[in-house]
Amino acid sequence: MALKLFVFVVLLILLFCLGFGVPYAIGTVCMVVLVMNNGFADFPFHTLAQKVVNSGNSFVLMAIPFFLLAGKLMNTGGITNRIFRFCNTVIGWIPGGLGHANVLASVVFAGMSGSAVADAAGLGSIEIKAMEDAGFDKGFSAAVTAASSTIGPIIPPSIPLIVYACVASNVSVSNLLIAGIVPGILMAIGLSIAIYIISVRRHYPKMPFPTLRQIWDDFRKAVLSLLTPVILIGGMLSGVFTATEAAVVSAVYAFILTVFIYREVKLSQLWGIIIETARESAGILFIVCISNMYGYLLTRAQIPALLVKAVSGFTTSPVVVLLILNVIFLIIGCFMDANAAILILTPAIWPLITAVGIDPTHLGLVMVLNLMIGLLTPPVGMCLFTVSRVANLPLEQMIKSVLPFYIPLLACLLLVTLFPSLVLFVPGLLA
């Protein structure tokens, strides 16, 4: 048992450190465990093939390529400009105006893409340039952009939450996605408070109070884009369509909007967008399929049962267990891709959260929020690297500038952990 635990944990970490890709590292560990269990002569090729293939046969997983496609279609210069201009008109008059517009635009864009990196890459260049031109320093502009992009996978649609739903038992995908609305709004409020305090201290500029004509003009230009999250969330709340159907609706709506109405995307560009979506979807699906085998072997080795026994001997309080898991999630989020972390950790801790009575939907939001904070932390923090590249800012300066924004994000994480009703309120309305 000790040797298997060493293989599952230490060998996996070692392979990551050696530069193995996530699916290849997980797959290598699975192969080693299977050899330990059966030997070379009786290697269970049929079990390996069956588990890997069957895990990809999921209606829920179909949502991922469609949400990715919708995000890429909407992620054109014209649409992001319209959204950002409207957000700036509405909220730019508050001290630190463009910073608040940055956060609000991320909230709106979160309802289209479901990806933090897509948010950072799509809105990043527009937001950072606008803030610099208005008199904000580059470090602050980049930090606000990186921090606000973490809202993307919390507010529906959310690709990490869909991945979580694939490995969690008896979790409604629609409920899980809808549960992110309140935590996402809390994150936006927390970041806006930090922006306000910093902007007042540094005397950053604000926009003049808008006229009704300005608000109407910018709203009229952005209204069709703003309807995307309304259609998705409204459709799921009302029960008109499931999360997967919502993904298809969003992709079709984005196609009509960008190709025929705004004409920002030419038909000749569609093939490239579809190929890029297919590559990203295949990468996620590959990780899902291989990780399913890892979870199966982990369960067979009874390691989750050992974890339940060890923790329950120390505490059975759901709050204490969640606080312990928060520390684990935050550390792992610094070193591992969010989707891979979800797929590896969920099967391992599932018996534990069931034993102590933690709601699976609550756990999903807590886990994803932790891992999104990990996107802002080195050495793997993808949002840090993406915004650093977009802003042409040294990584060291980027890290220093983003430090104040850990405070509101961690405060939001603590609130969501201690008060499950913040997560479960909206799904309760749906029920």
Coordinates of C-alpha atoms in Angstrom, one line a residue:
M1 CA 0.0 0.0 0.0
A2 CA 2.8 2.4 0.9
L3 CA 4.5 1.7 -2.4
K4 CA 1.3 2.3 -4.4
L5 CA 0.7 5.6 -2.5
F6 CA 4.3 6.6 -3.4
V7 CA 3.7 5.8 -7.1
F8 CA 0.3 7.7 -7.2
V9 CA 1.6 10.8 -5.5
V10 CA 5.4 11.1 -5.6
L11 CA 6.0 9.6 -9.1
L12 CA 3.3 11.9 -10.5
I13 CA 4.9 15.0 -9.0
L14 CA 8.3 13.8 -10.2
L15 CA 7.0 13.4 -13.8
F16 CA 5.5 16.9 -13.6
C17 CA 8.8 18.3 -12.4
L18 CA 10.6 16.5 -15.3
G19 CA 8.4 18.4 -17.8
F20 CA 6.0 15.6 -18.7
G21 CA 2.7 16.8 -20.2
V22 CA -0.3 16.4 -17.8
P23 CA -2.0 13.4 -19.7
Y24 CA 1.4 11.7 -20.3
A25 CA 2.4 12.0 -16.6
I26 CA -1.0 10.6 -15.4
G27 CA -0.9 7.9 -18.1
T28 CA 2.6 6.8 -17.1
V29 CA 1.5 6.5 -13.4
C30 CA -1.5 4.4 -14.5
M31 CA 0.7 2.1 -16.6
V32 CA 3.1 1.6 -13.6
V33 CA 0.3 0.8 -11.2
L34 CA -1.3 -1.7 -13.7
V35 CA 2.1 -3.5 -14.1
M36 CA 2.4 -3.6 -10.3
N37 CA -1.1 -5.1 -10.0
N38 CA -1.0 -7.6 -12.9
G39 CA 2.6 -7.9 -14.1
F40 CA 3.8 -7.6 -17.7
A41 CA 2.4 -11.0 -18.9
D42 CA -1.2 -10.2 -17.8
F43 CA -1.3 -6.5 -18.5
P44 CA -5.0 -5.6 -18.8
F45 CA -5.1 -3.8 -22.1
H46 CA -8.8 -4.3 -22.3
T47 CA -9.5 -2.6 -19.0
L48 CA -7.2 0.3 -19.9
A49 CA -8.9 0.8 -23.3
Q50 CA -12.4 0.4 -21.9
K51 CA -12.0 2.9 -19.1
V52 CA -10.3 5.5 -21.3
V53 CA -12.8 5.3 -24.1
N54 CA -15.9 5.1 -22.0
S55 CA -15.0 8.2 -19.9
G56 CA -15.1 10.3 -23.1
N57 CA -18.6 9.0 -23.9
S58 CA -20.3 11.8 -22.0
F59 CA -23.2 14.1 -23.0
V60 CA -21.9 16.6 -20.4
L61 CA -18.5 16.8 -22.1
M62 CA -20.1 17.9 -25.3
A63 CA -20.6 21.3 -23.7
I64 CA -16.9 22.0 -23.7
P65 CA -16.2 22.4 -27.4
F66 CA -19.3 24.4 -28.0
F67 CA -18.5 26.9 -25.1
L68 CA -14.9 27.1 -26.4
L69 CA -16.2 27.8 -29.9
A70 CA -18.7 30.5 -28.7
G71 CA -15.9 32.2 -26.7
K72 CA -13.5 32.2 -29.7
L73 CA -16.2 33.6 -32.0
M74 CA -17.1 36.4 -29.5
N75 CA -13.5 37.1 -28.8
T76 CA -13.1 39.4 -31.7
G77 CA -11.9 43.0 -31.5
G78 CA -15.2 44.6 -32.3
I79 CA -17.3 42.7 -29.7
T80 CA -14.8 43.1 -26.9
N81 CA -14.5 46.8 -27.7
R82 CA -18.2 47.2 -27.6
I83 CA -18.5 45.5 -24.2
F84 CA -15.6 47.4 -22.7
R85 CA -16.8 50.8 -24.0
F86 CA -20.3 50.2 -22.5
C87 CA -18.9 49.0 -19.1
N88 CA -16.7 52.1 -19.0
T89 CA -19.6 54.4 -19.7
V90 CA -21.7 52.8 -17.0
I91 CA -19.2 52.6 -14.2
G92 CA -16.1 54.6 -15.3
W93 CA -17.2 57.7 -13.3
I94 CA -16.2 56.0 -10.0
P95 CA -12.6 56.7 -8.8
G96 CA -10.4 54.2 -10.7
G97 CA -13.0 54.1 -13.4
L98 CA -11.3 52.1 -16.1
G99 CA -10.3 49.5 -13.5
H100 CA -13.9 49.0 -12.5
A101 CA -14.9 48.8 -16.2
N102 CA -12.2 46.1 -16.5
V103 CA -13.8 44.0 -13.8
L104 CA -17.4 44.5 -15.1
A105 CA -16.2 43.6 -18.7
S106 CA -14.7 40.4 -17.2
V107 CA -18.0 39.6 -15.6
V108 CA -19.9 40.0 -18.9
F109 CA -17.2 38.2 -20.9
A110 CA -17.3 35.4 -18.3
G111 CA -20.9 34.7 -19.4
M112 CA -19.6 34.0 -22.9
S113 CA -16.2 32.1 -22.7
G114 CA -16.1 30.2 -19.3
S115 CA -12.3 30.4 -19.4
A116 CA -9.9 32.7 -17.4
V117 CA -7.1 32.5 -20.0
A118 CA -9.5 33.4 -22.9
D119 CA -10.7 36.4 -20.9
A120 CA -7.2 37.5 -20.2
A121 CA -6.1 37.1 -23.8
G122 CA -9.3 38.5 -25.4
L123 CA -9.9 41.6 -23.2
G124 CA -6.4 42.0 -22.0
S125 CA -4.8 44.0 -24.8
I126 CA -7.8 46.4 -25.1
E127 CA -8.2 47.0 -21.4
I128 CA -4.5 47.5 -20.7
K129 CA -4.0 49.9 -23.6
A130 CA -7.1 51.9 -22.6
M131 CA -6.0 52.1 -18.9
E132 CA -2.4 53.2 -19.9
D133 CA -3.7 55.9 -22.2
A134 CA -5.9 57.2 -19.5
G135 CA -3.0 57.6 -17.0
F136 CA -2.9 54.3 -15.1
D137 CA 0.5 52.6 -14.7
K138 CA 1.1 49.5 -16.7
G139 CA 1.7 47.2 -13.7
F140 CA -1.6 48.1 -12.1
S141 CA -3.5 47.8 -15.4
A142 CA -2.1 44.4 -16.1
A143 CA -2.7 43.2 -12.5
V144 CA -6.4 44.3 -12.6
T145 CA -6.8 42.4 -15.9
A146 CA -5.2 39.2 -14.6
A147 CA -7.1 39.3 -11.3
S148 CA -10.5 40.0 -13.0
S149 CA -10.0 37.2 -15.5
T150 CA -10.3 34.6 -12.7
I151 CA -14.0 35.4 -12.6
G152 CA -14.4 33.7 -16.0
P153 CA -14.6 30.1 -14.8
I154 CA -16.8 31.0 -11.8
I155 CA -19.7 32.7 -13.5
P156 CA -21.5 30.3 -16.0
P157 CA -20.6 28.9 -18.4
S158 CA -17.5 27.4 -16.7
I159 CA -15.3 24.8 -18.3
P160 CA -13.6 23.7 -15.0
L161 CA -17.1 23.2 -13.4
I162 CA -18.2 21.1 -16.4
V163 CA -15.0 19.0 -15.9
Y164 CA -15.8 18.6 -12.2
A165 CA -19.4 17.5 -13.0
C166 CA -17.9 14.7 -15.2
V167 CA -16.1 13.1 -12.2
A168 CA -18.5 14.0 -9.4
S169 CA -21.4 11.7 -8.6
N170 CA -25.0 12.9 -8.7
V171 CA -24.2 16.5 -9.4
S172 CA -26.5 18.5 -11.7
V173 CA -24.4 20.4 -14.2
S174 CA -27.0 23.2 -14.5
N175 CA -27.1 23.6 -10.7
L176 CA -23.4 23.6 -10.6
L177 CA -23.0 26.3 -13.2
I178 CA -25.8 28.5 -11.8
A179 CA -24.2 28.2 -8.3
G180 CA -21.2 30.3 -9.5
I181 CA -23.3 33.5 -10.0
V182 CA -23.1 34.8 -6.4
P183 CA -19.4 33.9 -5.8
G184 CA -18.6 35.5 -9.2
I185 CA -20.4 38.7 -8.2
L186 CA -18.6 38.6 -4.7
M187 CA -15.3 38.4 -6.5
A188 CA -16.1 41.4 -8.7
I189 CA -17.2 43.4 -5.7
G190 CA -14.1 42.5 -3.8
L191 CA -11.8 43.4 -6.7
S192 CA -13.6 46.7 -7.2
I193 CA -13.2 47.7 -3.5
A194 CA -9.4 47.0 -3.9
I195 CA -9.3 49.1 -7.1
Y196 CA -11.2 52.0 -5.4
I197 CA -8.8 52.1 -2.4
I198 CA -5.6 51.9 -4.6
S199 CA -7.0 54.4 -7.1
V200 CA -7.8 57.0 -4.4
R201 CA -4.3 56.6 -2.9
R202 CA -2.6 56.9 -6.2
H203 CA -4.9 59.6 -7.6
Y204 CA -5.8 57.6 -10.7
P205 CA -8.3 59.3 -13.1
K206 CA -12.0 58.7 -13.5
M207 CA -14.4 59.4 -16.3
P208 CA -17.0 62.2 -16.2
F209 CA -20.5 61.2 -15.2
P210 CA -22.2 59.9 -18.5
T211 CA -25.3 61.5 -20.0
L212 CA -28.3 59.3 -20.8
R213 CA -27.5 59.8 -24.5
Q214 CA -24.0 58.3 -24.0
I215 CA -25.4 55.3 -22.0
W216 CA -28.0 54.7 -24.7
D217 CA -25.6 54.9 -27.6
D218 CA -23.1 52.5 -26.1
F219 CA -25.8 50.2 -24.9
R220 CA -27.4 50.1 -28.4
K221 CA -24.0 49.0 -29.9
A222 CA -23.3 46.4 -27.2
V223 CA -26.8 45.0 -26.5
L224 CA -26.6 42.0 -28.8
S225 CA -23.3 40.9 -27.2
L226 CA -24.7 41.6 -23.7
L227 CA -27.6 39.3 -24.4
T228 CA -25.4 36.2 -24.6
P229 CA -25.0 35.6 -20.8
V230 CA -28.7 36.6 -20.4
I231 CA -29.8 33.9 -22.8
L232 CA -27.5 31.3 -21.3
I233 CA -28.2 31.9 -17.6
G234 CA -31.9 32.7 -18.2
G235 CA -32.3 29.5 -20.3
M236 CA -30.7 27.3 -17.6
L237 CA -32.6 29.0 -14.7
S238 CA -35.9 28.6 -16.5
G239 CA -35.2 25.0 -17.4
V240 CA -35.6 25.7 -21.1
F241 CA -32.3 23.9 -21.9
T242 CA -29.6 21.9 -20.1
A243 CA -26.0 23.1 -19.8
T244 CA -25.0 21.1 -22.9
E245 CA -27.9 22.6 -24.9
A246 CA -26.9 26.0 -23.6
A247 CA -23.5 25.5 -25.0
V248 CA -24.9 24.7 -28.5
V249 CA -27.3 27.7 -28.3
S250 CA -24.4 30.0 -27.3
A251 CA -22.2 28.8 -30.2
V252 CA -25.0 29.2 -32.8
Y253 CA -25.8 32.7 -31.4
A254 CA -22.2 33.7 -31.5
F255 CA -21.9 32.5 -35.1
I256 CA -24.9 34.5 -36.2
L257 CA -23.8 37.6 -34.3
T258 CA -20.2 37.6 -35.5
V259 CA -20.6 36.4 -39.0
F260 CA -23.9 37.9 -40.2
I261 CA -24.8 40.8 -37.9
Y262 CA -21.5 42.4 -36.8
R263 CA -19.6 40.8 -39.7
E264 CA -16.4 40.7 -37.6
V265 CA -15.6 37.1 -38.7
K266 CA -15.4 36.1 -42.3
L267 CA -16.6 32.7 -43.4
S268 CA -13.0 32.0 -44.6
Q269 CA -11.8 32.5 -41.0
L270 CA -14.2 30.0 -39.5
W271 CA -12.2 26.9 -40.4
G272 CA -9.2 28.2 -38.5
I273 CA -11.4 29.0 -35.5
I274 CA -13.0 25.5 -35.6
I275 CA -9.5 23.8 -35.9
E276 CA -8.3 25.8 -32.9
T277 CA -11.4 24.9 -30.9
A278 CA -11.0 21.2 -31.8
R279 CA -7.3 21.2 -30.7
E280 CA -8.2 22.7 -27.3
S281 CA -11.2 20.4 -26.8
A282 CA -9.1 17.4 -27.7
G283 CA -6.5 18.4 -25.1
I284 CA -9.1 18.7 -22.4
L285 CA -10.8 15.4 -23.4
F286 CA -7.4 13.6 -23.4
I287 CA -6.8 14.7 -19.8
V288 CA -10.4 13.7 -18.8
C289 CA -10.0 10.2 -20.3
I290 CA -6.6 9.4 -18.8
S291 CA -7.6 10.9 -15.4
N292 CA -10.6 8.7 -15.3
M293 CA -8.3 5.7 -15.3
Y294 CA -6.2 7.3 -12.6
G295 CA -9.3 7.8 -10.4
Y296 CA -10.4 4.2 -11.0
L297 CA -7.0 2.8 -10.0
L298 CA -6.9 5.2 -7.0
T299 CA -10.2 3.9 -5.8
R300 CA -9.2 0.2 -6.3
A301 CA -6.1 0.8 -4.2
Q302 CA -8.5 2.1 -1.4
I303 CA -6.4 5.3 -1.0
P304 CA -9.6 7.5 -0.7
A305 CA -10.8 5.1 2.1
L306 CA -7.5 5.6 3.9
L307 CA -7.9 9.4 3.6
V308 CA -11.4 9.2 5.1
K309 CA -10.1 7.1 8.0
A310 CA -7.1 9.5 8.6
V311 CA -9.1 12.7 8.5
S312 CA -12.2 11.4 10.4
G313 CA -9.8 10.4 13.2
F314 CA -8.8 14.1 13.5
T315 CA -12.1 15.9 12.7
T316 CA -15.6 15.3 11.3
S317 CA -16.5 19.0 11.0
P318 CA -17.3 19.9 7.4
V319 CA -16.0 23.5 7.9
V320 CA -12.6 22.2 9.3
V321 CA -12.3 19.7 6.4
L322 CA -13.1 22.4 3.9
L323 CA -10.5 24.7 5.4
I324 CA -7.9 21.9 5.2
L325 CA -8.9 21.2 1.6
N326 CA -8.6 24.9 0.8
V327 CA -4.9 24.8 1.8
I328 CA -4.3 21.7 -0.3
F329 CA -6.2 23.2 -3.3
L330 CA -4.3 26.5 -3.1
I331 CA -0.9 24.7 -3.1
I332 CA -1.8 22.4 -5.9
G333 CA -3.2 25.2 -7.9
C334 CA 0.2 26.9 -7.9
F335 CA 1.8 23.9 -9.7
M336 CA -0.9 22.1 -11.7
D337 CA -3.4 22.9 -14.5
A338 CA -6.9 23.4 -13.1
N339 CA -8.7 20.8 -15.1
A340 CA -6.0 18.1 -14.3
A341 CA -6.2 19.0 -10.6
I342 CA -10.0 18.6 -10.6
L343 CA -9.8 15.3 -12.3
I344 CA -7.1 13.9 -10.0
L345 CA -8.3 15.3 -6.7
T346 CA -12.1 14.8 -6.9
P347 CA -12.0 10.9 -6.9
A348 CA -9.5 11.0 -4.1
I349 CA -11.5 13.2 -1.8
W350 CA -15.0 12.2 -2.8
P351 CA -15.5 9.5 0.0
L352 CA -14.2 12.1 2.5
I353 CA -16.7 14.8 1.6
T354 CA -19.5 12.3 1.5
A355 CA -18.6 11.0 4.9
V356 CA -18.5 14.5 6.6
G357 CA -21.6 15.8 4.7
I358 CA -20.2 18.5 2.5
D359 CA -22.5 19.4 -0.4
P360 CA -20.9 18.4 -3.8
T361 CA -22.0 21.6 -5.5
H362 CA -20.4 23.6 -2.6
L363 CA -17.2 21.6 -2.9
G364 CA -17.1 22.2 -6.7
L365 CA -17.2 26.0 -6.4
V366 CA -14.7 26.0 -3.5
M367 CA -12.3 23.8 -5.5
V368 CA -12.5 25.8 -8.7
L369 CA -12.2 29.2 -6.9
N370 CA -9.0 27.9 -5.2
L371 CA -7.6 26.8 -8.5
M372 CA -8.5 30.1 -10.2
I373 CA -6.4 31.9 -7.5
G374 CA -3.7 29.4 -8.5
L375 CA -3.8 30.9 -12.1
L376 CA -2.4 34.1 -10.5
T377 CA 0.4 32.4 -8.7
P378 CA 3.8 31.2 -10.0
P379 CA 5.3 29.0 -11.2
V380 CA 2.4 27.7 -13.4
G381 CA 0.0 30.7 -13.2
M382 CA -1.3 30.8 -16.8
C383 CA -3.1 34.2 -16.3
L384 CA 0.1 35.8 -15.0
F385 CA 2.1 34.6 -18.1
T386 CA -0.7 35.5 -20.5
V387 CA -1.2 39.0 -19.3
S388 CA 2.5 39.5 -18.8
R389 CA 3.0 38.7 -22.5
V390 CA 0.1 40.8 -23.6
A391 CA 1.3 43.8 -21.6
N392 CA 4.9 43.3 -22.5
L393 CA 5.7 43.4 -18.7
P394 CA 8.5 41.5 -16.9
L395 CA 7.0 38.6 -14.9
E396 CA 8.6 39.8 -11.7
Q397 CA 6.9 43.2 -11.9
M398 CA 3.6 41.5 -12.9
I399 CA 3.8 39.3 -9.7
K400 CA 4.5 42.4 -7.5
S401 CA 1.6 44.3 -9.0
V402 CA -0.9 41.6 -8.6
L403 CA -0.1 41.0 -4.8
P404 CA -2.8 43.4 -3.4
F405 CA -5.5 41.6 -5.3
Y406 CA -4.9 38.3 -3.5
I407 CA -6.6 39.9 -0.5
P408 CA -10.1 40.3 -2.0
L409 CA -9.9 37.0 -3.8
L410 CA -8.9 35.1 -0.6
A411 CA -11.6 36.9 1.4
C412 CA -14.2 35.8 -1.1
L413 CA -12.8 32.3 -0.9
L414 CA -13.2 32.3 2.9
L415 CA -16.8 33.6 2.7
V416 CA -17.8 31.0 0.1
T417 CA -16.2 28.3 2.2
L418 CA -17.8 29.3 5.5
F419 CA -21.2 30.2 4.1
P420 CA -22.5 27.4 1.8
S421 CA -25.7 29.4 1.2
L422 CA -23.8 31.8 -0.9
V423 CA -23.2 29.0 -3.4
L424 CA -26.5 27.0 -2.9
F425 CA -28.9 30.0 -2.9
V426 CA -29.5 30.3 -6.6
P427 CA -29.6 26.5 -7.3
G428 CA -32.2 26.4 -4.5
L429 CA -34.3 28.8 -6.5
L430 CA -33.9 26.6 -9.6
A431 CA -35.1 23.6 -7.6

